[in-house]
GROMACS .gro file of C-alpha atoms in nm:
model
  288
    1UNK     CA    1   2.891  -5.595   0.967
    2UNK     CA    2   3.108  -5.449   1.208
    3UNK     CA    3   2.954  -5.406   1.543
    4UNK     CA    4   3.105  -5.212   1.756
    5UNK     CA    5   3.365  -5.472   1.971
    6UNK     CA    6   3.492  -5.531   1.566
    7UNK     CA    7   3.505  -5.154   1.515
    8UNK     CA    8   3.704  -5.123   1.810
    9UNK     CA    9   3.938  -5.371   1.777
   10UNK     CA   10   4.011  -5.271   1.452
   11UNK     CA   11   4.077  -4.896   1.560
   12UNK     CA   12   4.268  -4.928   1.857
   13UNK     CA   13   4.511  -5.251   1.714
   14UNK     CA   14   4.522  -5.109   1.368
   15UNK     CA   15   4.487  -4.741   1.363
   16UNK     CA   16   4.642  -4.689   1.708
   17UNK     CA   17   4.258  -4.503   1.852
   18UNK     CA   18   4.184  -4.470   2.243
   19UNK     CA   19   3.903  -4.701   2.234
   20UNK     CA   20   3.837  -4.952   2.464
   21UNK     CA   21   3.741  -5.317   2.330
   22UNK     CA   22   3.456  -5.470   2.551
   23UNK     CA   23   3.346  -5.872   2.472
   24UNK     CA   24   3.297  -6.092   2.744
   25UNK     CA   25   3.618  -6.087   2.914
   26UNK     CA   26   3.601  -5.755   2.948
   27UNK     CA   27   3.260  -5.719   3.101
   28UNK     CA   28   3.375  -5.946   3.341
   29UNK     CA   29   3.692  -5.828   3.455
   30UNK     CA   30   3.540  -5.473   3.552
   31UNK     CA   31   3.230  -5.609   3.684
   32UNK     CA   32   3.458  -5.760   3.924
   33UNK     CA   33   3.728  -5.476   3.962
   34UNK     CA   34   3.467  -5.207   3.997
   35UNK     CA   35   3.200  -5.447   4.217
   36UNK     CA   36   2.954  -5.368   3.934
   37UNK     CA   37   2.684  -5.644   4.040
   38UNK     CA   38   2.339  -5.536   3.761
   39UNK     CA   39   2.229  -5.764   3.496
   40UNK     CA   40   2.601  -5.803   3.264
   41UNK     CA   41   2.383  -5.868   2.959
   42UNK     CA   42   2.215  -5.536   2.994
   43UNK     CA   43   2.262  -5.235   2.762
   44UNK     CA   44   2.324  -5.019   3.073
   45UNK     CA   45   2.597  -5.257   3.226
   46UNK     CA   46   2.735  -5.239   2.906
   47UNK     CA   47   2.743  -4.867   2.844
   48UNK     CA   48   2.915  -4.819   3.222
   49UNK     CA   49   3.158  -5.089   3.135
   50UNK     CA   50   3.254  -4.876   2.798
   51UNK     CA   51   3.306  -4.592   2.949
   52UNK     CA   52   3.548  -4.750   3.156
   53UNK     CA   53   3.741  -4.899   2.935
   54UNK     CA   54   3.772  -4.569   2.734
   55UNK     CA   55   3.883  -4.432   3.048
   56UNK     CA   56   4.152  -4.680   3.131
   57UNK     CA   57   4.273  -4.768   2.761
   58UNK     CA   58   4.677  -4.640   2.744
   59UNK     CA   59   4.646  -4.372   2.492
   60UNK     CA   60   5.011  -4.460   2.344
   61UNK     CA   61   4.886  -4.793   2.298
   62UNK     CA   62   4.579  -4.889   2.317
   63UNK     CA   63   4.575  -5.211   2.095
   64UNK     CA   64   4.822  -5.337   2.296
   65UNK     CA   65   4.569  -5.253   2.642
   66UNK     CA   66   4.288  -5.417   2.468
   67UNK     CA   67   4.473  -5.715   2.419
   68UNK     CA   68   4.592  -5.735   2.756
   69UNK     CA   69   4.247  -5.693   2.928
   70UNK     CA   70   4.061  -5.955   2.763
   71UNK     CA   71   4.357  -6.228   2.771
   72UNK     CA   72   4.352  -6.139   3.167
   73UNK     CA   73   3.990  -6.227   3.130
   74UNK     CA   74   4.038  -6.525   2.954
   75UNK     CA   75   4.380  -6.674   3.148
   76UNK     CA   76   4.293  -6.543   3.511
   77UNK     CA   77   3.999  -6.361   3.569
   78UNK     CA   78   3.807  -6.661   3.461
   79UNK     CA   79   3.421  -6.675   3.480
   80UNK     CA   80   3.422  -6.948   3.761
   81UNK     CA   81   3.798  -7.031   3.876
   82UNK     CA   82   3.979  -6.731   3.901
   83UNK     CA   83   4.318  -6.689   3.976
   84UNK     CA   84   4.297  -6.414   4.234
   85UNK     CA   85   4.692  -6.482   4.314
   86UNK     CA   86   4.801  -6.426   3.967
   87UNK     CA   87   4.622  -6.107   3.858
   88UNK     CA   88   4.815  -5.800   3.828
   89UNK     CA   89   4.508  -5.556   3.911
   90UNK     CA   90   4.436  -5.783   4.243
   91UNK     CA   91   4.505  -5.452   4.452
   92UNK     CA   92   4.236  -5.236   4.247
   93UNK     CA   93   3.948  -5.492   4.241
   94UNK     CA   94   3.630  -5.429   4.438
   95UNK     CA   95   3.502  -5.749   4.455
   96UNK     CA   96   3.835  -5.945   4.562
   97UNK     CA   97   3.854  -5.697   4.870
   98UNK     CA   98   3.485  -5.785   5.015
   99UNK     CA   99   3.556  -6.151   4.905
  100UNK     CA  100   3.835  -6.088   5.165
  101UNK     CA  101   3.616  -5.924   5.403
  102UNK     CA  102   3.760  -5.555   5.397
  103UNK     CA  103   3.446  -5.384   5.239
  104UNK     CA  104   3.150  -5.582   5.304
  105UNK     CA  105   2.923  -5.370   5.453
  106UNK     CA  106   2.532  -5.392   5.335
  107UNK     CA  107   2.515  -5.335   4.996
  108UNK     CA  108   2.785  -5.354   4.776
  109UNK     CA  109   2.912  -5.153   4.522
  110UNK     CA  110   3.207  -4.993   4.229
  111UNK     CA  111   3.376  -4.756   4.470
  112UNK     CA  112   3.458  -4.375   4.395
  113UNK     CA  113   3.871  -4.407   4.529
  114UNK     CA  114   3.972  -4.740   4.348
  115UNK     CA  115   4.037  -4.617   4.038
  116UNK     CA  116   4.121  -4.270   4.116
  117UNK     CA  117   4.122  -4.140   3.690
  118UNK     CA  118   3.717  -4.288   3.737
  119UNK     CA  119   3.454  -4.117   3.981
  120UNK     CA  120   3.142  -4.320   3.946
  121UNK     CA  121   3.017  -4.262   4.271
  122UNK     CA  122   2.728  -4.481   4.410
  123UNK     CA  123   2.399  -4.276   4.447
  124UNK     CA  124   2.055  -4.391   4.641
  125UNK     CA  125   1.876  -4.653   4.474
  126UNK     CA  126   2.184  -4.704   4.268
  127UNK     CA  127   2.104  -4.965   3.966
  128UNK     CA  128   2.466  -5.106   3.946
  129UNK     CA  129   2.507  -5.288   4.336
  130UNK     CA  130   2.485  -5.626   4.426
  131UNK     CA  131   2.199  -5.649   4.605
  132UNK     CA  132   2.320  -5.993   4.805
  133UNK     CA  133   2.685  -6.115   4.818
  134UNK     CA  134   2.705  -6.536   4.859
  135UNK     CA  135   2.996  -6.601   5.043
  136UNK     CA  136   2.997  -6.943   4.902
  137UNK     CA  137   3.149  -6.805   4.566
  138UNK     CA  138   3.361  -6.521   4.604
  139UNK     CA  139   3.463  -6.289   4.305
  140UNK     CA  140   3.246  -6.494   4.124
  141UNK     CA  141   2.941  -6.328   4.313
  142UNK     CA  142   3.009  -6.091   3.977
  143UNK     CA  143   2.883  -6.039   3.738
  144UNK     CA  144   2.566  -6.133   3.762
  145UNK     CA  145   2.315  -6.239   3.435
  146UNK     CA  146   1.975  -6.279   3.477
  147UNK     CA  147   1.858  -6.656   3.387
  148UNK     CA  148   1.660  -6.621   3.093
  149UNK     CA  149   1.322  -6.764   3.135
  150UNK     CA  150   1.209  -7.079   2.923
  151UNK     CA  151   0.943  -7.024   2.777
  152UNK     CA  152   0.681  -7.361   2.760
  153UNK     CA  153   0.478  -7.373   2.341
  154UNK     CA  154   0.150  -7.539   2.438
  155UNK     CA  155  -0.074  -7.593   2.133
  156UNK     CA  156  -0.476  -7.632   2.170
  157UNK     CA  157  -0.743  -7.650   1.926
  158UNK     CA  158  -0.998  -7.427   2.015
  159UNK     CA  159  -1.336  -7.481   1.886
  160UNK     CA  160  -1.611  -7.241   1.906
  161UNK     CA  161  -1.965  -7.429   1.900
  162UNK     CA  162  -2.247  -7.209   1.814
  163UNK     CA  163  -2.639  -7.231   1.737
  164UNK     CA  164  -2.906  -6.981   1.592
  165UNK     CA  165  -2.641  -6.781   1.507
  166UNK     CA  166  -2.606  -6.642   1.903
  167UNK     CA  167  -2.538  -6.842   2.168
  168UNK     CA  168  -2.183  -6.993   2.219
  169UNK     CA  169  -2.081  -7.342   2.429
  170UNK     CA  170  -1.827  -7.233   2.747
  171UNK     CA  171  -1.692  -7.469   2.976
  172UNK     CA  172  -1.557  -7.382   3.310
  173UNK     CA  173  -1.163  -7.474   3.398
  174UNK     CA  174  -1.096  -7.644   3.701
  175UNK     CA  175  -1.077  -7.449   4.029
  176UNK     CA  176  -0.696  -7.458   4.024
  177UNK     CA  177  -0.406  -7.386   3.757
  178UNK     CA  178  -0.362  -7.175   3.548
  179UNK     CA  179  -0.693  -6.967   3.456
  180UNK     CA  180  -0.884  -7.164   3.766
  181UNK     CA  181  -1.243  -7.106   3.754
  182UNK     CA  182  -1.219  -6.935   3.424
  183UNK     CA  183  -1.465  -7.013   3.150
  184UNK     CA  184  -1.342  -7.134   2.788
  185UNK     CA  185  -1.459  -7.210   2.472
  186UNK     CA  186  -1.434  -7.615   2.467
  187UNK     CA  187  -0.980  -7.626   2.426
  188UNK     CA  188  -0.881  -7.965   2.318
  189UNK     CA  189  -0.469  -8.011   2.355
  190UNK     CA  190  -0.297  -8.058   2.074
  191UNK     CA  191  -0.110  -8.439   2.184
  192UNK     CA  192  -0.145  -8.621   1.822
  193UNK     CA  193  -0.271  -8.493   1.452
  194UNK     CA  194  -0.449  -8.172   1.512
  195UNK     CA  195  -0.726  -8.303   1.236
  196UNK     CA  196  -0.791  -8.612   1.434
  197UNK     CA  197  -0.871  -8.402   1.719
  198UNK     CA  198  -1.101  -8.208   1.609
  199UNK     CA  199  -1.294  -8.517   1.416
  200UNK     CA  200  -1.273  -8.722   1.714
  201UNK     CA  201  -1.423  -8.422   1.914
  202UNK     CA  202  -1.705  -8.357   1.669
  203UNK     CA  203  -1.787  -8.744   1.692
  204UNK     CA  204  -1.850  -8.704   2.027
  205UNK     CA  205  -2.212  -8.553   2.048
  206UNK     CA  206  -2.524  -8.579   1.833
  207UNK     CA  207  -2.520  -8.189   1.800
  208UNK     CA  208  -2.262  -8.182   1.578
  209UNK     CA  209  -2.426  -8.435   1.313
  210UNK     CA  210  -2.424  -8.201   0.980
  211UNK     CA  211  -2.227  -7.909   1.132
  212UNK     CA  212  -2.087  -7.685   0.944
  213UNK     CA  213  -1.675  -7.669   1.124
  214UNK     CA  214  -1.457  -7.330   0.955
  215UNK     CA  215  -1.157  -7.301   1.048
  216UNK     CA  216  -1.084  -6.906   1.131
  217UNK     CA  217  -0.672  -6.866   1.217
  218UNK     CA  218  -0.414  -6.879   1.440
  219UNK     CA  219  -0.360  -6.698   1.785
  220UNK     CA  220  -0.039  -6.690   2.016
  221UNK     CA  221  -0.122  -6.615   2.298
  222UNK     CA  222   0.187  -6.563   2.616
  223UNK     CA  223   0.146  -6.546   2.956
  224UNK     CA  224   0.557  -6.531   3.163
  225UNK     CA  225   0.689  -6.889   3.140
  226UNK     CA  226   0.369  -6.985   2.870
  227UNK     CA  227   0.296  -6.938   2.515
  228UNK     CA  228  -0.033  -7.038   2.380
  229UNK     CA  229  -0.108  -7.164   2.044
  230UNK     CA  230  -0.438  -7.138   1.945
  231UNK     CA  231  -0.605  -7.326   1.608
  232UNK     CA  232  -0.940  -7.182   1.642
  233UNK     CA  233  -1.238  -7.354   1.410
  234UNK     CA  234  -1.594  -7.189   1.447
  235UNK     CA  235  -1.848  -7.539   1.460
  236UNK     CA  236  -2.157  -7.436   1.400
  237UNK     CA  237  -2.448  -7.661   1.525
  238UNK     CA  238  -2.720  -7.778   1.708
  239UNK     CA  239  -2.868  -7.681   1.998
  240UNK     CA  240  -2.830  -7.895   2.271
  241UNK     CA  241  -2.873  -7.920   2.636
  242UNK     CA  242  -2.616  -7.807   2.920
  243UNK     CA  243  -2.691  -8.119   3.093
  244UNK     CA  244  -2.544  -8.306   2.762
  245UNK     CA  245  -2.239  -8.060   2.687
  246UNK     CA  246  -2.149  -8.202   3.013
  247UNK     CA  247  -2.167  -8.554   2.947
  248UNK     CA  248  -1.860  -8.437   2.700
  249UNK     CA  249  -1.649  -8.259   2.996
  250UNK     CA  250  -1.730  -8.424   3.328
  251UNK     CA  251  -1.710  -8.237   3.611
  252UNK     CA  252  -1.656  -7.925   3.424
  253UNK     CA  253  -1.989  -7.664   3.409
  254UNK     CA  254  -2.102  -7.598   3.142
  255UNK     CA  255  -2.337  -7.340   2.956
  256UNK     CA  256  -2.448  -7.153   2.636
  257UNK     CA  257  -2.429  -6.762   2.645
  258UNK     CA  258  -2.488  -6.496   2.388
  259UNK     CA  259  -2.250  -6.232   2.345
  260UNK     CA  260  -2.308  -6.007   2.615
  261UNK     CA  261  -2.293  -6.361   2.848
  262UNK     CA  262  -1.953  -6.438   2.727
  263UNK     CA  263  -1.827  -6.086   2.806
  264UNK     CA  264  -2.000  -6.102   3.083
  265UNK     CA  265  -1.854  -6.404   3.235
  266UNK     CA  266  -1.491  -6.461   3.383
  267UNK     CA  267  -1.307  -6.505   3.070
  268UNK     CA  268  -0.927  -6.468   2.983
  269UNK     CA  269  -0.771  -6.252   2.725
  270UNK     CA  270  -0.683  -6.535   2.514
  271UNK     CA  271  -1.036  -6.620   2.484
  272UNK     CA  272  -1.184  -6.311   2.441
  273UNK     CA  273  -0.893  -6.304   2.103
  274UNK     CA  274  -1.036  -6.590   2.008
  275UNK     CA  275  -1.440  -6.497   1.976
  276UNK     CA  276  -1.313  -6.176   1.810
  277UNK     CA  277  -1.166  -6.398   1.550
  278UNK     CA  278  -1.479  -6.539   1.485
  279UNK     CA  279  -1.649  -6.251   1.427
  280UNK     CA  280  -1.479  -6.176   1.101
  281UNK     CA  281  -1.614  -6.302   0.816
  282UNK     CA  282  -1.332  -6.457   0.598
  283UNK     CA  283  -1.066  -6.718   0.714
  284UNK     CA  284  -0.739  -6.543   0.832
  285UNK     CA  285  -0.434  -6.725   0.857
  286UNK     CA  286  -0.136  -6.697   1.128
  287UNK     CA  287  -0.347  -6.399   1.307
  288UNK     CA  288  -0.173  -6.319   1.645
   0.00000   0.00000   0.00000
């Protein structure tokens, strides 16, 4: 399909319509000219830059203007090594003036009078300001782009062990790290074949002899930098003492609880999702 950039380029270059083109080069040039320090990938900044370029575009030759500002960004106002000495808009560039120490007072913001035809005053709690200037990189302080959070994906086999139709095995997590000291169903990291991991677990205790095992589905639970996928198995087993359970999980507390005891324990939202899934009558696959 035709997006905003292509539509504006066609309208201005082919049909001579007064509309500005916004691409990565234009975003970079105008974020420096106007010292726009907010995240360049945000819709807020893109909207402001679109307003700016729509005002700046030459009404007589809009296509030439758009191609010129894009070329300025590509050849002169480059991402990491801008050649400010050759820049034709150096005298109106706020980032350049700040870099030379003429406007470095507190927060840095685009100025009302730098380009007289545009009026975007800096207000209290302005969301376009750069909060912190790095002297070591000069005008490259602009544009600013938020670093993407890399989400690590981890997979687990979760064994909901139940006996007598009402009692469930819980194991306490270590006192440090993610979800420290929370209670959970036996949760096994997937380091190799999932079925092999489950079978190894079932062979670890006599309470699983002649047990009934049912795959209930998969649940995805997200943290800030983590995404956990739980493959949930409902295991109806024989009763076992808590000391026997602890032999399966050395150094960790274990207990049997009923439904009320489960919710009364410190359990994570992810484990609550797991428990809810096991209460369904039919097998569910791919549930999130």
